Amino acid sequence: NVYLANPLSLKFLPGRKVVDNEENKGFQFARGESTKISPLATALFALKPVTNVYLGPDFVSVTKAPSPPWSELRPSVFEAIMDFYATGSPAVLEAAEEDKVDSCDILEDDDEVVQMIKELLLTRIRPAVQEDGGDIQYVGFSSGVVTVALEGSCVGCPSSSVTLKSGVENMLMHYIPEVKGVEAVDE
């Protein structure tokens, strides 16, 4: 497991594909939401302190409540992940993976600026954010402002505003003159 910028999140590396799709689309689950498409998320939410689960291409990010400390919860989370993989079941049901629409997919009706934004999000920004156990989704572009949604360990992370301004905003503004700023929506 890997410690992240968000002290309430840990990134677990099970040593195999978690979400198996070509686009590296992830799946976000919050406590109280339906997890019927993910038996792995269901297993992790059986642990009461778990508040958020993000399934990435080859990692699982788990966010917990402030208590108990990771030193107490980490072994239970690791055990739940390993026990799940011992069953041979997929982390996300195949039909759900096929139905997932990636907000960064370039669509025919996207104008040139939106296409460039999505391309940078997909190729340069998303891989960096996924290294920290999170993900980024395109929400919109209006009046020079790109709106994104942060997922996984980025949700509630004290460093996410720095990442957004210093990383995402600077890169998009550097390559795309039409971009004047970046904002994140609360999911």
PDB file of N, CA and C in Angstrom, residues 121-168:
ATOM      1  N   LEU A 121      -6.246  16.214 -20.440  1.00  0.00           N
ATOM      2  CA  LEU A 121      -6.705  15.515 -19.236  1.00  0.00           C
ATOM      3  C   LEU A 121      -6.389  14.027 -19.333  1.00  0.00           C
ATOM      4  N   LEU A 122      -6.672  13.445 -20.494  1.00  0.00           N
ATOM      5  CA  LEU A 122      -6.458  12.006 -20.689  1.00  0.00           C
ATOM      6  C   LEU A 122      -4.986  11.611 -20.703  1.00  0.00           C
ATOM      7  N   THR A 123      -4.174  12.371 -21.413  1.00  0.00           N
ATOM      8  CA  THR A 123      -2.801  11.925 -21.668  1.00  0.00           C
ATOM      9  C   THR A 123      -1.762  12.436 -20.677  1.00  0.00           C
ATOM     10  N   ARG A 124      -1.988  13.603 -20.098  1.00  0.00           N
ATOM     11  CA  ARG A 124      -0.964  14.196 -19.230  1.00  0.00           C
ATOM     12  C   ARG A 124      -1.401  14.305 -17.773  1.00  0.00           C
ATOM     13  N   ILE A 125      -2.646  14.691 -17.556  1.00  0.00           N
ATOM     14  CA  ILE A 125      -3.082  14.998 -16.194  1.00  0.00           C
ATOM     15  C   ILE A 125      -3.603  13.755 -15.474  1.00  0.00           C
ATOM     16  N   ARG A 126      -4.485  12.983 -16.117  1.00  0.00           N
ATOM     17  CA  ARG A 126      -5.058  11.804 -15.462  1.00  0.00           C
ATOM     18  C   ARG A 126      -3.985  10.828 -14.980  1.00  0.00           C
ATOM     19  N   PRO A 127      -2.968  10.501 -15.783  1.00  0.00           N
ATOM     20  CA  PRO A 127      -1.956   9.559 -15.277  1.00  0.00           C
ATOM     21  C   PRO A 127      -1.271  10.060 -13.998  1.00  0.00           C
ATOM     22  N   ALA A 128      -1.006  11.347 -13.916  1.00  0.00           N
ATOM     23  CA  ALA A 128      -0.361  11.900 -12.718  1.00  0.00           C
ATOM     24  C   ALA A 128      -1.293  11.827 -11.511  1.00  0.00           C
ATOM     25  N   VAL A 129      -2.565  12.133 -11.723  1.00  0.00           N
ATOM     26  CA  VAL A 129      -3.539  12.089 -10.632  1.00  0.00           C
ATOM     27  C   VAL A 129      -3.752  10.638 -10.174  1.00  0.00           C
ATOM     28  N   GLN A 130      -3.765   9.697 -11.120  1.00  0.00           N
ATOM     29  CA  GLN A 130      -3.937   8.289 -10.755  1.00  0.00           C
ATOM     30  C   GLN A 130      -2.744   7.763  -9.968  1.00  0.00           C
ATOM     31  N   GLU A 131      -1.560   8.317 -10.187  1.00  0.00           N
ATOM     32  CA  GLU A 131      -0.395   7.918  -9.390  1.00  0.00           C
ATOM     33  C   GLU A 131      -0.634   8.181  -7.909  1.00  0.00           C
ATOM     34  N   ASP A 132      -1.441   9.198  -7.616  1.00  0.00           N
ATOM     35  CA  ASP A 132      -1.758   9.538  -6.226  1.00  0.00           C
ATOM     36  C   ASP A 132      -3.061   8.904  -5.760  1.00  0.00           C
ATOM     37  N   GLY A 133      -3.568   7.920  -6.514  1.00  0.00           N
ATOM     38  CA  GLY A 133      -4.748   7.192  -6.066  1.00  0.00           C
ATOM     39  C   GLY A 133      -6.073   7.861  -6.363  1.00  0.00           C
ATOM     40  N   GLY A 134      -6.070   8.819  -7.275  1.00  0.00           N
ATOM     41  CA  GLY A 134      -7.306   9.518  -7.604  1.00  0.00           C
ATOM     42  C   GLY A 134      -7.587   9.503  -9.083  1.00  0.00           C
ATOM     43  N   ASP A 135      -8.507  10.346  -9.472  1.00  0.00           N
ATOM     44  CA  ASP A 135      -8.831  10.499 -10.885  1.00  0.00           C
ATOM     45  C   ASP A 135      -9.433  11.880 -11.086  1.00  0.00           C
ATOM     46  N   ILE A 136      -9.535  12.277 -12.341  1.00  0.00           N
ATOM     47  CA  ILE A 136     -10.105  13.573 -12.698  1.00  0.00           C
ATOM     48  C   ILE A 136     -11.072  13.354 -13.847  1.00  0.00           C
ATOM     49  N   GLN A 137     -12.204  14.026 -13.780  1.00  0.00           N
ATOM     50  CA  GLN A 137     -13.232  13.925 -14.806  1.00  0.00           C
ATOM     51  C   GLN A 137     -13.520  15.316 -15.367  1.00  0.00           C
ATOM     52  N   TYR A 138     -13.754  15.373 -16.661  1.00  0.00           N
ATOM     53  CA  TYR A 138     -14.150  16.621 -17.312  1.00  0.00           C
ATOM     54  C   TYR A 138     -15.626  16.856 -17.037  1.00  0.00           C
ATOM     55  N   VAL A 139     -15.980  18.068 -16.616  1.00  0.00           N
ATOM     56  CA  VAL A 139     -17.385  18.419 -16.376  1.00  0.00           C
ATOM     57  C   VAL A 139     -17.873  19.421 -17.420  1.00  0.00           C
ATOM     58  N   GLY A 140     -17.045  20.448 -17.713  1.00  0.00           N
ATOM     59  CA  GLY A 140     -17.481  21.441 -18.688  1.00  0.00           C
ATOM     60  C   GLY A 140     -16.446  22.526 -18.921  1.00  0.00           C
ATOM     61  N   PHE A 141     -16.760  23.386 -19.897  1.00  0.00           N
ATOM     62  CA  PHE A 141     -15.903  24.525 -20.230  1.00  0.00           C
ATOM     63  C   PHE A 141     -16.807  25.677 -20.619  1.00  0.00           C
ATOM     64  N   SER A 142     -16.699  26.786 -19.884  1.00  0.00           N
ATOM     65  CA  SER A 142     -17.554  27.941 -20.145  1.00  0.00           C
ATOM     66  C   SER A 142     -16.824  29.210 -19.734  1.00  0.00           C
ATOM     67  N   SER A 143     -16.870  30.216 -20.583  1.00  0.00           N
ATOM     68  CA  SER A 143     -16.264  31.528 -20.307  1.00  0.00           C
ATOM     69  C   SER A 143     -14.810  31.410 -19.865  1.00  0.00           C
ATOM     70  N   GLY A 144     -14.072  30.486 -20.481  1.00  0.00           N
ATOM     71  CA  GLY A 144     -12.650  30.338 -20.195  1.00  0.00           C
ATOM     72  C   GLY A 144     -12.324  29.476 -18.985  1.00  0.00           C
ATOM     73  N   VAL A 145     -13.352  28.985 -18.288  1.00  0.00           N
ATOM     74  CA  VAL A 145     -13.121  28.193 -17.080  1.00  0.00           C
ATOM     75  C   VAL A 145     -13.452  26.722 -17.336  1.00  0.00           C
ATOM     76  N   VAL A 146     -12.474  25.861 -17.053  1.00  0.00           N
ATOM     77  CA  VAL A 146     -12.659  24.411 -17.159  1.00  0.00           C
ATOM     78  C   VAL A 146     -13.161  23.926 -15.801  1.00  0.00           C
ATOM     79  N   THR A 147     -14.234  23.152 -15.817  1.00  0.00           N
ATOM     80  CA  THR A 147     -14.760  22.570 -14.590  1.00  0.00           C
ATOM     81  C   THR A 147     -14.462  21.077 -14.612  1.00  0.00           C
ATOM     82  N   VAL A 148     -13.894  20.586 -13.506  1.00  0.00           N
ATOM     83  CA  VAL A 148     -13.536  19.178 -13.383  1.00  0.00           C
ATOM     84  C   VAL A 148     -14.106  18.631 -12.078  1.00  0.00           C
ATOM     85  N   ALA A 149     -14.161  17.313 -11.985  1.00  0.00           N
ATOM     86  CA  ALA A 149     -14.526  16.637 -10.741  1.00  0.00           C
ATOM     87  C   ALA A 149     -13.354  15.748 -10.352  1.00  0.00           C
ATOM     88  N   LEU A 150     -12.959  15.825  -9.101  1.00  0.00           N
ATOM     89  CA  LEU A 150     -11.891  14.985  -8.587  1.00  0.00           C
ATOM     90  C   LEU A 150     -12.506  13.764  -7.921  1.00  0.00           C
ATOM     91  N   GLU A 151     -11.838  12.614  -8.045  1.00  0.00           N
ATOM     92  CA  GLU A 151     -12.350  11.371  -7.498  1.00  0.00           C
ATOM     93  C   GLU A 151     -11.260  10.659  -6.716  1.00  0.00           C
ATOM     94  N   GLY A 152     -11.657   9.598  -6.037  1.00  0.00           N
ATOM     95  CA  GLY A 152     -10.714   8.768  -5.304  1.00  0.00           C
ATOM     96  C   GLY A 152     -10.087   9.518  -4.152  1.00  0.00           C
ATOM     97  N   SER A 153      -8.791   9.326  -3.950  1.00  0.00           N
ATOM     98  CA  SER A 153      -8.116   9.937  -2.810  1.00  0.00           C
ATOM     99  C   SER A 153      -8.055  11.459  -2.912  1.00  0.00           C
ATOM    100  N   CYS A 154      -8.373  12.014  -4.079  1.00  0.00           N
ATOM    101  CA  CYS A 154      -8.366  13.474  -4.241  1.00  0.00           C
ATOM    102  C   CYS A 154      -9.539  14.134  -3.513  1.00  0.00           C
ATOM    103  N   VAL A 155     -10.612  13.389  -3.307  1.00  0.00           N
ATOM    104  CA  VAL A 155     -11.796  13.929  -2.633  1.00  0.00           C
ATOM    105  C   VAL A 155     -11.443  14.199  -1.172  1.00  0.00           C
ATOM    106  N   GLY A 156     -11.569  15.437  -0.764  1.00  0.00           N
ATOM    107  CA  GLY A 156     -11.280  15.804   0.614  1.00  0.00           C
ATOM    108  C   GLY A 156      -9.808  15.934   0.940  1.00  0.00           C
ATOM    109  N   CYS A 157      -8.942  15.808  -0.049  1.00  0.00           N
ATOM    110  CA  CYS A 157      -7.504  15.885   0.189  1.00  0.00           C
ATOM    111  C   CYS A 157      -7.087  17.339   0.410  1.00  0.00           C
ATOM    112  N   PRO A 158      -6.306  17.601   1.460  1.00  0.00           N
ATOM    113  CA  PRO A 158      -5.847  18.967   1.700  1.00  0.00           C
ATOM    114  C   PRO A 158      -5.005  19.525   0.543  1.00  0.00           C
ATOM    115  N   SER A 159      -4.350  18.655  -0.221  1.00  0.00           N
ATOM    116  CA  SER A 159      -3.491  19.105  -1.317  1.00  0.00           C
ATOM    117  C   SER A 159      -4.221  19.263  -2.636  1.00  0.00           C
ATOM    118  N   SER A 160      -5.510  18.918  -2.692  1.00  0.00           N
ATOM    119  CA  SER A 160      -6.195  18.928  -3.986  1.00  0.00           C
ATOM    120  C   SER A 160      -6.299  20.329  -4.587  1.00  0.00           C
ATOM    121  N   SER A 161      -6.439  21.364  -3.766  1.00  0.00           N
ATOM    122  CA  SER A 161      -6.514  22.714  -4.330  1.00  0.00           C
ATOM    123  C   SER A 161      -5.174  23.120  -4.933  1.00  0.00           C
ATOM    124  N   VAL A 162      -4.069  22.682  -4.322  1.00  0.00           N
ATOM    125  CA  VAL A 162      -2.741  22.970  -4.867  1.00  0.00           C
ATOM    126  C   VAL A 162      -2.557  22.216  -6.181  1.00  0.00           C
ATOM    127  N   THR A 163      -2.954  20.939  -6.195  1.00  0.00           N
ATOM    128  CA  THR A 163      -2.876  20.140  -7.420  1.00  0.00           C
ATOM    129  C   THR A 163      -3.683  20.791  -8.522  1.00  0.00           C
ATOM    130  N   LEU A 164      -4.877  21.251  -8.173  1.00  0.00           N
ATOM    131  CA  LEU A 164      -5.765  21.842  -9.161  1.00  0.00           C
ATOM    132  C   LEU A 164      -5.166  23.119  -9.745  1.00  0.00           C
ATOM    133  N   LYS A 165      -4.681  23.989  -8.899  1.00  0.00           N
ATOM    134  CA  LYS A 165      -4.159  25.275  -9.376  1.00  0.00           C
ATOM    135  C   LYS A 165      -2.752  25.154  -9.950  1.00  0.00           C
ATOM    136  N   SER A 166      -1.845  24.518  -9.219  1.00  0.00           N
ATOM    137  CA  SER A 166      -0.450  24.445  -9.655  1.00  0.00           C
ATOM    138  C   SER A 166      -0.230  23.451 -10.776  1.00  0.00           C
ATOM    139  N   GLY A 167      -0.994  22.384 -10.774  1.00  0.00           N
ATOM    140  CA  GLY A 167      -0.797  21.352 -11.789  1.00  0.00           C
ATOM    141  C   GLY A 167      -1.749  21.473 -12.952  1.00  0.00           C
ATOM    142  N   VAL A 168      -3.015  21.210 -12.692  1.00  0.00           N
ATOM    143  CA  VAL A 168      -4.016  21.144 -13.758  1.00  0.00           C
ATOM    144  C   VAL A 168      -4.191  22.499 -14.442  1.00  0.00           C
TER     145      VAL A 168
END
